[in-house]
mmCIF file of C-alpha atoms and ligand atoms in Angstrom:
data_model
loop_
_atom_site.group_PDB
_atom_site.id
_atom_site.type_symbol
_atom_site.label_atom_id
_atom_site.label_comp_id
_atom_site.label_asym_id
_atom_site.label_seq_id
_atom_site.Cartn_x
_atom_site.Cartn_y
_atom_site.Cartn_z
ATOM 1 C CA MET Q 1 17.663 -10.163 1.454
ATOM 2 C CA ARG Q 2 14.207 -8.594 1.263
ATOM 3 C CA LYS Q 3 11.435 -10.693 -0.255
ATOM 4 C CA PRO Q 4 9.772 -8.901 -3.193
ATOM 5 C CA VAL Q 5 6.121 -7.967 -2.674
ATOM 6 C CA MET Q 6 3.238 -7.541 -5.109
ATOM 7 C CA ALA Q 7 0.118 -6.138 -3.473
ATOM 8 C CA GLY Q 8 -3.121 -5.606 -5.376
ATOM 9 C CA ASN Q 9 -5.367 -2.776 -4.232
ATOM 10 C CA TRP Q 10 -8.728 -3.479 -5.833
ATOM 11 C CA LYS Q 11 -10.187 -0.224 -4.476
ATOM 12 C CA MET Q 12 -13.995 0.021 -4.884
ATOM 13 C CA ASN Q 13 -14.143 -2.646 -7.577
ATOM 14 C CA CYS Q 14 -15.599 -6.166 -7.702
ATOM 15 C CA ASP Q 15 -18.835 -7.442 -6.252
ATOM 16 C CA ASN Q 16 -18.588 -10.903 -4.672
ATOM 17 C CA GLU Q 17 -19.007 -12.784 -7.932
ATOM 18 C CA GLU Q 18 -16.347 -10.712 -9.694
ATOM 19 C CA ALA Q 19 -14.070 -10.941 -6.660
ATOM 20 C CA LYS Q 20 -14.268 -14.726 -6.661
ATOM 21 C CA GLU Q 21 -13.484 -14.879 -10.370
ATOM 22 C CA LEU Q 22 -10.496 -12.537 -10.005
ATOM 23 C CA ALA Q 23 -9.121 -14.208 -6.865
ATOM 24 C CA ASP Q 24 -9.547 -17.658 -8.445
ATOM 25 C CA GLY Q 25 -7.701 -16.398 -11.521
ATOM 26 C CA VAL Q 26 -4.790 -14.949 -9.530
ATOM 27 C CA THR Q 27 -4.610 -18.144 -7.453
ATOM 28 C CA ALA Q 28 -4.554 -20.321 -10.577
ATOM 29 C CA HIS Q 29 -1.739 -18.224 -12.082
ATOM 30 C CA ALA Q 30 0.335 -17.485 -9.029
ATOM 31 C CA GLY Q 31 -1.044 -19.246 -5.980
ATOM 32 C CA GLN Q 32 2.114 -21.258 -5.387
ATOM 33 C CA VAL Q 33 4.699 -18.581 -6.180
ATOM 34 C CA GLU Q 34 7.321 -18.630 -3.449
ATOM 35 C CA GLY Q 35 9.718 -15.962 -4.656
ATOM 36 C CA ALA Q 36 7.353 -13.095 -3.905
ATOM 37 C CA LEU Q 37 4.891 -12.155 -1.186
ATOM 38 C CA VAL Q 38 1.510 -11.675 -2.894
ATOM 39 C CA ILE Q 39 -1.203 -9.721 -1.101
ATOM 40 C CA LEU Q 40 -4.766 -9.140 -2.329
ATOM 41 C CA CYS Q 41 -6.672 -6.197 -0.889
ATOM 42 C CA PRO Q 42 -10.283 -6.484 -2.085
ATOM 43 C CA PRO Q 43 -13.116 -4.283 -0.853
ATOM 44 C CA ALA Q 44 -14.308 -5.242 2.636
ATOM 45 C CA THR Q 45 -17.495 -6.838 1.292
ATOM 46 C CA ALA Q 46 -15.389 -9.382 -0.638
ATOM 47 C CA LEU Q 47 -12.802 -10.256 2.018
ATOM 48 C CA THR Q 48 -14.347 -13.569 3.039
ATOM 49 C CA THR Q 49 -15.009 -14.542 -0.590
ATOM 50 C CA VAL Q 50 -11.385 -13.877 -1.510
ATOM 51 C CA GLN Q 51 -10.165 -15.612 1.636
ATOM 52 C CA SER Q 52 -11.965 -18.800 0.504
ATOM 53 C CA SER Q 53 -10.401 -18.571 -2.965
ATOM 54 C CA ILE Q 54 -6.829 -18.169 -1.680
ATOM 55 C CA ALA Q 55 -7.169 -20.514 1.319
ATOM 56 C CA ASN Q 56 -4.880 -23.226 -0.074
ATOM 57 C CA SER Q 57 -2.337 -20.890 -1.626
ATOM 58 C CA ALA Q 58 0.550 -18.742 -0.468
ATOM 59 C CA ILE Q 59 -1.428 -15.558 -1.227
ATOM 60 C CA LYS Q 60 -2.194 -13.244 1.707
ATOM 61 C CA LEU Q 61 -5.219 -11.061 2.375
ATOM 62 C CA GLY Q 62 -5.303 -7.367 3.260
ATOM 63 C CA GLY Q 63 -7.858 -4.674 4.017
ATOM 64 C CA GLN Q 64 -7.846 -1.285 2.291
ATOM 65 C CA ASN Q 65 -8.399 0.846 5.384
ATOM 66 C CA MET Q 66 -9.459 0.565 9.031
ATOM 67 C CA PHE Q 67 -10.476 2.678 12.017
ATOM 68 C CA TRP Q 68 -8.389 2.754 15.181
ATOM 69 C CA GLU Q 69 -11.119 1.923 17.717
ATOM 70 C CA GLU Q 70 -11.912 -1.724 18.474
ATOM 71 C CA ASP Q 71 -15.680 -1.375 18.282
ATOM 72 C CA GLY Q 72 -18.439 1.105 19.066
ATOM 73 C CA ALA Q 73 -20.640 3.728 17.464
ATOM 74 C CA PHE Q 74 -18.624 4.395 14.295
ATOM 75 C CA THR Q 75 -21.074 3.852 11.469
ATOM 76 C CA GLY Q 76 -19.499 2.436 8.348
ATOM 77 C CA GLU Q 77 -16.087 1.818 9.887
ATOM 78 C CA LEU Q 78 -14.118 -1.422 10.331
ATOM 79 C CA SER Q 79 -11.702 -2.306 13.117
ATOM 80 C CA ALA Q 80 -8.456 -4.267 12.958
ATOM 81 C CA LYS Q 81 -10.191 -7.064 14.873
ATOM 82 C CA MET Q 82 -12.862 -7.296 12.169
ATOM 83 C CA LEU Q 83 -10.276 -7.439 9.394
ATOM 84 C CA LEU Q 84 -8.397 -10.155 11.276
ATOM 85 C CA SER Q 85 -11.609 -12.141 11.656
ATOM 86 C CA CYS Q 86 -11.980 -12.106 7.839
ATOM 87 C CA GLY Q 87 -8.501 -13.584 7.453
ATOM 88 C CA CYS Q 88 -6.502 -10.404 6.845
ATOM 89 C CA GLU Q 89 -2.821 -10.261 7.754
ATOM 90 C CA TYR Q 90 -2.238 -6.849 6.166
ATOM 91 C CA VAL Q 91 -4.016 -3.514 5.882
ATOM 92 C CA ILE Q 92 -3.331 -0.560 3.613
ATOM 93 C CA ILE Q 93 -3.202 2.619 5.686
ATOM 94 C CA GLY Q 94 -2.947 6.219 4.487
ATOM 95 C CA HIS Q 95 -3.575 5.603 0.788
ATOM 96 C CA SER Q 96 -3.647 8.989 -0.940
ATOM 97 C CA GLU Q 97 -7.269 8.379 -1.901
ATOM 98 C CA ARG Q 98 -8.047 8.409 1.825
ATOM 99 C CA ARG Q 99 -5.761 11.237 2.923
ATOM 100 C CA GLY Q 100 -7.675 14.494 3.204
ATOM 101 C CA ARG Q 101 -6.112 17.462 1.500
ATOM 102 C CA PHE Q 102 -9.114 19.692 1.995
ATOM 103 C CA GLY Q 103 -11.289 20.974 4.816
ATOM 104 C CA THR Q 104 -14.524 20.130 3.060
ATOM 105 C CA MET Q 105 -15.627 18.534 -0.182
ATOM 106 C CA ASP Q 106 -16.523 22.025 -1.460
ATOM 107 C CA GLU Q 107 -12.910 23.088 -1.213
ATOM 108 C CA ALA Q 108 -11.742 20.236 -3.418
ATOM 109 C CA ASP Q 109 -11.661 20.918 -7.108
ATOM 110 C CA ALA Q 110 -13.183 18.397 -9.494
ATOM 111 C CA ASP Q 111 -9.921 16.520 -10.055
ATOM 112 C CA ASP Q 112 -9.319 16.048 -6.355
ATOM 113 C CA LEU Q 113 -12.696 14.776 -5.231
ATOM 114 C CA ALA Q 114 -11.178 11.384 -4.438
ATOM 115 C CA ALA Q 115 -9.202 12.960 -1.602
ATOM 116 C CA VAL Q 116 -12.110 13.649 0.717
ATOM 117 C CA PHE Q 117 -11.992 10.858 3.279
ATOM 118 C CA GLY Q 118 -10.017 12.876 5.740
ATOM 119 C CA ASP Q 119 -6.940 10.873 6.740
ATOM 120 C CA THR Q 120 -4.131 13.060 8.064
ATOM 121 C CA ASP Q 121 -0.613 12.190 9.202
ATOM 122 C CA ALA Q 122 -2.017 11.975 12.747
ATOM 123 C CA THR Q 123 -4.904 9.634 11.923
ATOM 124 C CA VAL Q 124 -2.646 7.507 9.724
ATOM 125 C CA ASN Q 125 -0.269 7.118 12.681
ATOM 126 C CA ARG Q 126 -3.151 6.226 14.980
ATOM 127 C CA LYS Q 127 -4.471 3.603 12.575
ATOM 128 C CA ILE Q 128 -0.978 2.132 12.178
ATOM 129 C CA LYS Q 129 -0.590 1.780 15.958
ATOM 130 C CA SER Q 130 -4.033 0.219 16.314
ATOM 131 C CA ALA Q 131 -3.338 -2.246 13.475
ATOM 132 C CA LEU Q 132 -0.012 -3.283 14.995
ATOM 133 C CA ALA Q 133 -1.495 -3.655 18.483
ATOM 134 C CA ALA Q 134 -4.120 -6.026 17.071
ATOM 135 C CA GLY Q 135 -1.612 -8.064 15.064
ATOM 136 C CA LEU Q 136 -2.200 -6.669 11.554
ATOM 137 C CA LYS Q 137 0.736 -5.587 9.401
ATOM 138 C CA PRO Q 138 0.262 -2.113 7.917
ATOM 139 C CA ILE Q 139 1.154 -1.244 4.342
ATOM 140 C CA ALA Q 140 1.672 2.445 5.085
ATOM 141 C CA CYS Q 141 1.438 4.842 2.145
ATOM 142 C CA CYS Q 142 3.144 8.141 1.469
ATOM 143 C CA GLY Q 143 3.643 10.316 -1.582
ATOM 144 C CA GLU Q 144 3.640 13.848 -2.878
ATOM 145 C CA LEU Q 145 1.052 15.750 -4.916
ATOM 146 C CA LEU Q 146 1.977 16.999 -8.384
ATOM 147 C CA ALA Q 147 2.101 20.600 -7.125
ATOM 148 C CA GLU Q 148 4.483 19.547 -4.338
ATOM 149 C CA ARG Q 149 6.782 17.802 -6.837
ATOM 150 C CA GLN Q 150 6.688 20.799 -9.163
ATOM 151 C CA ALA Q 151 7.618 23.038 -6.242
ATOM 152 C CA GLY Q 152 10.652 20.830 -5.508
ATOM 153 C CA ARG Q 153 9.133 19.686 -2.197
ATOM 154 C CA THR Q 154 8.952 15.906 -2.837
ATOM 155 C CA ASP Q 155 11.587 14.838 -0.303
ATOM 156 C CA GLU Q 156 10.402 17.234 2.381
ATOM 157 C CA VAL Q 157 6.761 16.079 2.035
ATOM 158 C CA VAL Q 158 7.534 12.359 1.875
ATOM 159 C CA GLU Q 159 10.052 12.451 4.719
ATOM 160 C CA ALA Q 160 7.549 14.269 6.937
ATOM 161 C CA GLN Q 161 4.857 11.670 6.143
ATOM 162 C CA VAL Q 162 7.273 8.819 6.911
ATOM 163 C CA ARG Q 163 8.420 10.313 10.219
ATOM 164 C CA ALA Q 164 4.772 10.894 11.191
ATOM 165 C CA MET Q 165 3.705 7.324 10.369
ATOM 166 C CA PHE Q 166 6.388 5.887 12.682
ATOM 167 C CA ASP Q 167 5.785 8.332 15.529
ATOM 168 C CA GLY Q 168 5.568 6.320 18.773
ATOM 169 C CA VAL Q 169 5.925 2.971 16.942
ATOM 170 C CA SER Q 170 8.465 0.657 18.598
ATOM 171 C CA ALA Q 171 11.258 -0.868 16.539
ATOM 172 C CA SER Q 172 9.809 -4.363 17.028
ATOM 173 C CA ASP Q 173 6.493 -3.148 15.583
ATOM 174 C CA ALA Q 174 8.101 -1.107 12.789
ATOM 175 C CA GLU Q 175 9.814 -4.302 11.604
ATOM 176 C CA LYS Q 176 6.387 -5.711 10.722
ATOM 177 C CA MET Q 177 5.479 -2.808 8.446
ATOM 178 C CA ILE Q 178 5.706 -2.307 4.712
ATOM 179 C CA VAL Q 179 6.010 1.235 3.325
ATOM 180 C CA ALA Q 180 4.590 2.168 -0.075
ATOM 181 C CA TYR Q 181 5.833 5.235 -1.938
ATOM 182 C CA GLU Q 182 2.979 6.348 -4.149
ATOM 183 C CA PRO Q 183 3.408 9.713 -5.880
ATOM 184 C CA VAL Q 184 -0.180 10.948 -6.036
ATOM 185 C CA TRP Q 185 0.181 12.209 -9.620
ATOM 186 C CA ALA Q 186 1.120 8.695 -10.804
ATOM 187 C CA ILE Q 187 -1.830 6.841 -9.264
ATOM 188 C CA GLY Q 188 -4.401 5.726 -11.790
ATOM 189 C CA THR Q 189 -3.088 8.211 -14.349
ATOM 190 C CA GLY Q 190 -1.000 5.919 -16.537
ATOM 191 C CA GLU Q 191 1.940 8.219 -15.788
ATOM 192 C CA VAL Q 192 4.525 6.038 -14.056
ATOM 193 C CA CYS Q 193 7.310 7.703 -12.097
ATOM 194 C CA ASP Q 194 10.697 7.317 -13.761
ATOM 195 C CA ALA Q 195 12.280 4.187 -12.263
ATOM 196 C CA ASP Q 196 15.492 5.979 -11.201
ATOM 197 C CA GLU Q 197 13.496 8.710 -9.493
ATOM 198 C CA ALA Q 198 11.153 6.218 -7.780
ATOM 199 C CA ASP Q 199 14.226 4.329 -6.582
ATOM 200 C CA ARG Q 200 15.804 7.536 -5.304
ATOM 201 C CA VAL Q 201 12.708 8.410 -3.247
ATOM 202 C CA CYS Q 202 12.401 4.840 -1.935
ATOM 203 C CA GLY Q 203 16.066 5.102 -0.907
ATOM 204 C CA MET Q 204 15.332 8.373 0.851
ATOM 205 C CA ILE Q 205 12.462 6.654 2.709
ATOM 206 C CA ARG Q 206 14.852 3.886 3.747
ATOM 207 C CA ALA Q 207 17.390 6.444 4.954
ATOM 208 C CA THR Q 208 14.663 8.126 7.007
ATOM 209 C CA VAL Q 209 13.731 4.779 8.578
ATOM 210 C CA ALA Q 210 17.428 4.224 9.351
ATOM 211 C CA ASP Q 211 17.551 7.608 11.035
ATOM 212 C CA VAL Q 212 14.425 6.894 13.115
ATOM 213 C CA TYR Q 213 15.420 3.328 14.062
ATOM 214 C CA SER Q 214 18.611 1.739 12.737
ATOM 215 C CA GLN Q 215 20.322 0.849 9.478
ATOM 216 C CA ASP Q 216 19.596 -2.828 10.163
ATOM 217 C CA LEU Q 217 15.878 -2.219 10.502
ATOM 218 C CA ALA Q 218 15.841 -0.038 7.368
ATOM 219 C CA ASP Q 219 17.778 -2.651 5.411
ATOM 220 C CA GLY Q 220 15.129 -5.250 6.249
ATOM 221 C CA MET Q 221 12.116 -3.077 5.433
ATOM 222 C CA GLN Q 222 10.175 -3.713 2.237
ATOM 223 C CA VAL Q 223 9.601 -0.407 0.446
ATOM 224 C CA LEU Q 224 7.165 -0.583 -2.472
ATOM 225 C CA TYR Q 225 6.490 1.738 -5.372
ATOM 226 C CA GLY Q 226 2.908 2.401 -6.482
ATOM 227 C CA GLY Q 227 1.561 4.440 -9.356
ATOM 228 C CA SER Q 228 0.557 3.033 -12.753
ATOM 229 C CA VAL Q 229 2.663 -0.133 -12.401
ATOM 230 C CA LYS Q 230 1.935 -2.306 -15.437
ATOM 231 C CA PRO Q 231 3.406 -5.450 -17.029
ATOM 232 C CA ASP Q 232 5.342 -3.277 -19.498
ATOM 233 C CA ASN Q 233 7.090 -1.117 -16.888
ATOM 234 C CA VAL Q 234 7.388 -3.462 -13.907
ATOM 235 C CA ASP Q 235 10.743 -5.039 -14.820
ATOM 236 C CA GLY Q 236 12.479 -1.645 -14.855
ATOM 237 C CA LEU Q 237 11.067 -0.825 -11.435
ATOM 238 C CA MET Q 238 11.802 -4.234 -9.912
ATOM 239 C CA ALA Q 239 15.416 -4.015 -11.108
ATOM 240 C CA LYS Q 240 16.057 -1.041 -8.811
ATOM 241 C CA PRO Q 241 17.847 -1.733 -5.527
ATOM 242 C CA ASP Q 242 15.554 0.232 -3.217
ATOM 243 C CA ILE Q 243 12.240 -0.830 -4.804
ATOM 244 C CA ASP Q 244 11.074 -4.092 -3.244
ATOM 245 C CA GLY Q 245 7.786 -4.448 -5.073
ATOM 246 C CA GLY Q 246 4.583 -2.752 -6.082
ATOM 247 C CA LEU Q 247 1.287 -1.578 -4.669
ATOM 248 C CA VAL Q 248 -0.914 -1.881 -7.732
ATOM 249 C CA GLY Q 249 -4.392 -0.631 -8.525
ATOM 250 C CA GLY Q 250 -5.568 -0.913 -12.140
ATOM 251 C CA ALA Q 251 -3.276 -3.737 -13.232
ATOM 252 C CA SER Q 252 -4.326 -5.886 -10.260
ATOM 253 C CA LEU Q 253 -7.890 -6.091 -11.583
ATOM 254 C CA LYS Q 254 -7.015 -8.552 -14.347
ATOM 255 C CA ALA Q 255 -5.639 -11.931 -13.263
ATOM 256 C CA ASP Q 256 -3.224 -12.247 -16.179
ATOM 257 C CA SER Q 257 -1.704 -8.770 -15.835
ATOM 258 C CA PHE Q 258 -1.360 -9.134 -12.053
ATOM 259 C CA ALA Q 259 0.201 -12.579 -12.576
ATOM 260 C CA ALA Q 260 2.775 -10.949 -14.899
ATOM 261 C CA LEU Q 261 3.641 -8.442 -12.152
ATOM 262 C CA ILE Q 262 3.988 -11.260 -9.602
ATOM 263 C CA GLU Q 263 6.243 -13.156 -11.988
ATOM 264 C CA SER Q 264 8.455 -10.098 -12.452
ATOM 265 C CA ALA Q 265 8.681 -9.597 -8.672
ATOM 266 C CA ALA Q 266 9.571 -13.251 -8.111
ATOM 267 C CA GLN Q 267 12.210 -13.144 -10.873
ATOM 268 C CA SER Q 268 13.790 -10.026 -9.373
ATOM 269 C CA ALA Q 269 14.685 -12.028 -6.280
ATOM 270 C CA GLN Q 270 16.799 -14.492 -8.266
HETATM 271 C C1 LIG Y 1 -2.961 2.269 -6.039
HETATM 272 O O1 LIG Y 1 -4.136 1.984 -6.000
HETATM 273 O O2 LIG Y 1 -2.318 2.324 -5.001
HETATM 274 C C2 LIG Y 1 -2.340 2.509 -7.340
HETATM 275 C C3 LIG Y 1 -1.047 2.721 -7.380
HETATM 276 O O3 LIG Y 1 -3.149 2.504 -8.450
HETATM 277 P P1 LIG Y 1 -2.674 2.349 -9.992
HETATM 278 O O4 LIG Y 1 -1.758 1.162 -10.042
HETATM 279 O O5 LIG Y 1 -3.925 2.153 -10.762
HETATM 280 O O6 LIG Y 1 -1.950 3.609 -10.365
#
């Protein structure tokens, strides 16, 4: 039985004061929930603030990104060791807002300017291996662009991303990972993927993991859906057999709406 997961990706939101208020609110609502694994991923500047808020709860802390080197001349970057020292157990890797789809910012059209941070399948794989080597558990993201879906290429694109993220990762390390299926067109748009279709793609991801490793490993892996998950659509998603939880942006920024998502995840386990 896979434990349901609700992970909040706060993105570039919340200064330290706001982060404390939000983390305190989530902790008050859901700090002792046992039926679901709850992970908060605040911006790096708020990690230690949030860690203090959740210290006496079951809630876990995650980073939003990391670099694969341990230390050195990499201005602006954070290593796995640094995230661990702030209390992180998890780290989001390969979020679509960090995967580069373009050579330069000039090649991106106005709607795609968020996709300029340059992660590729290869760098995502490298970050995953570095996180695992240091003892952090990656929440590894994959998902197709709208144009790829419209061209009927969803499965091909997602399967290739999944195979690339696990390249060279041992089975004992893969067991520590969470995979998040996040169709890029559904992130932050209010346009949630149909629950049956999200479940189908999550099932395809699980089948790919079974092919790379084993059915046992795939059966134990938590596969999340992300993309406009809200209190009014979460139950339908959580009811699906291959969706083990959510990676949530917008709805994780309000303690009461995130608490409703946690509650739904915890209920789905019963
Ligand atoms: C995300 O940040 O991964 C995400 C899915 O955002 P939202 O829930 O706002 O669509």
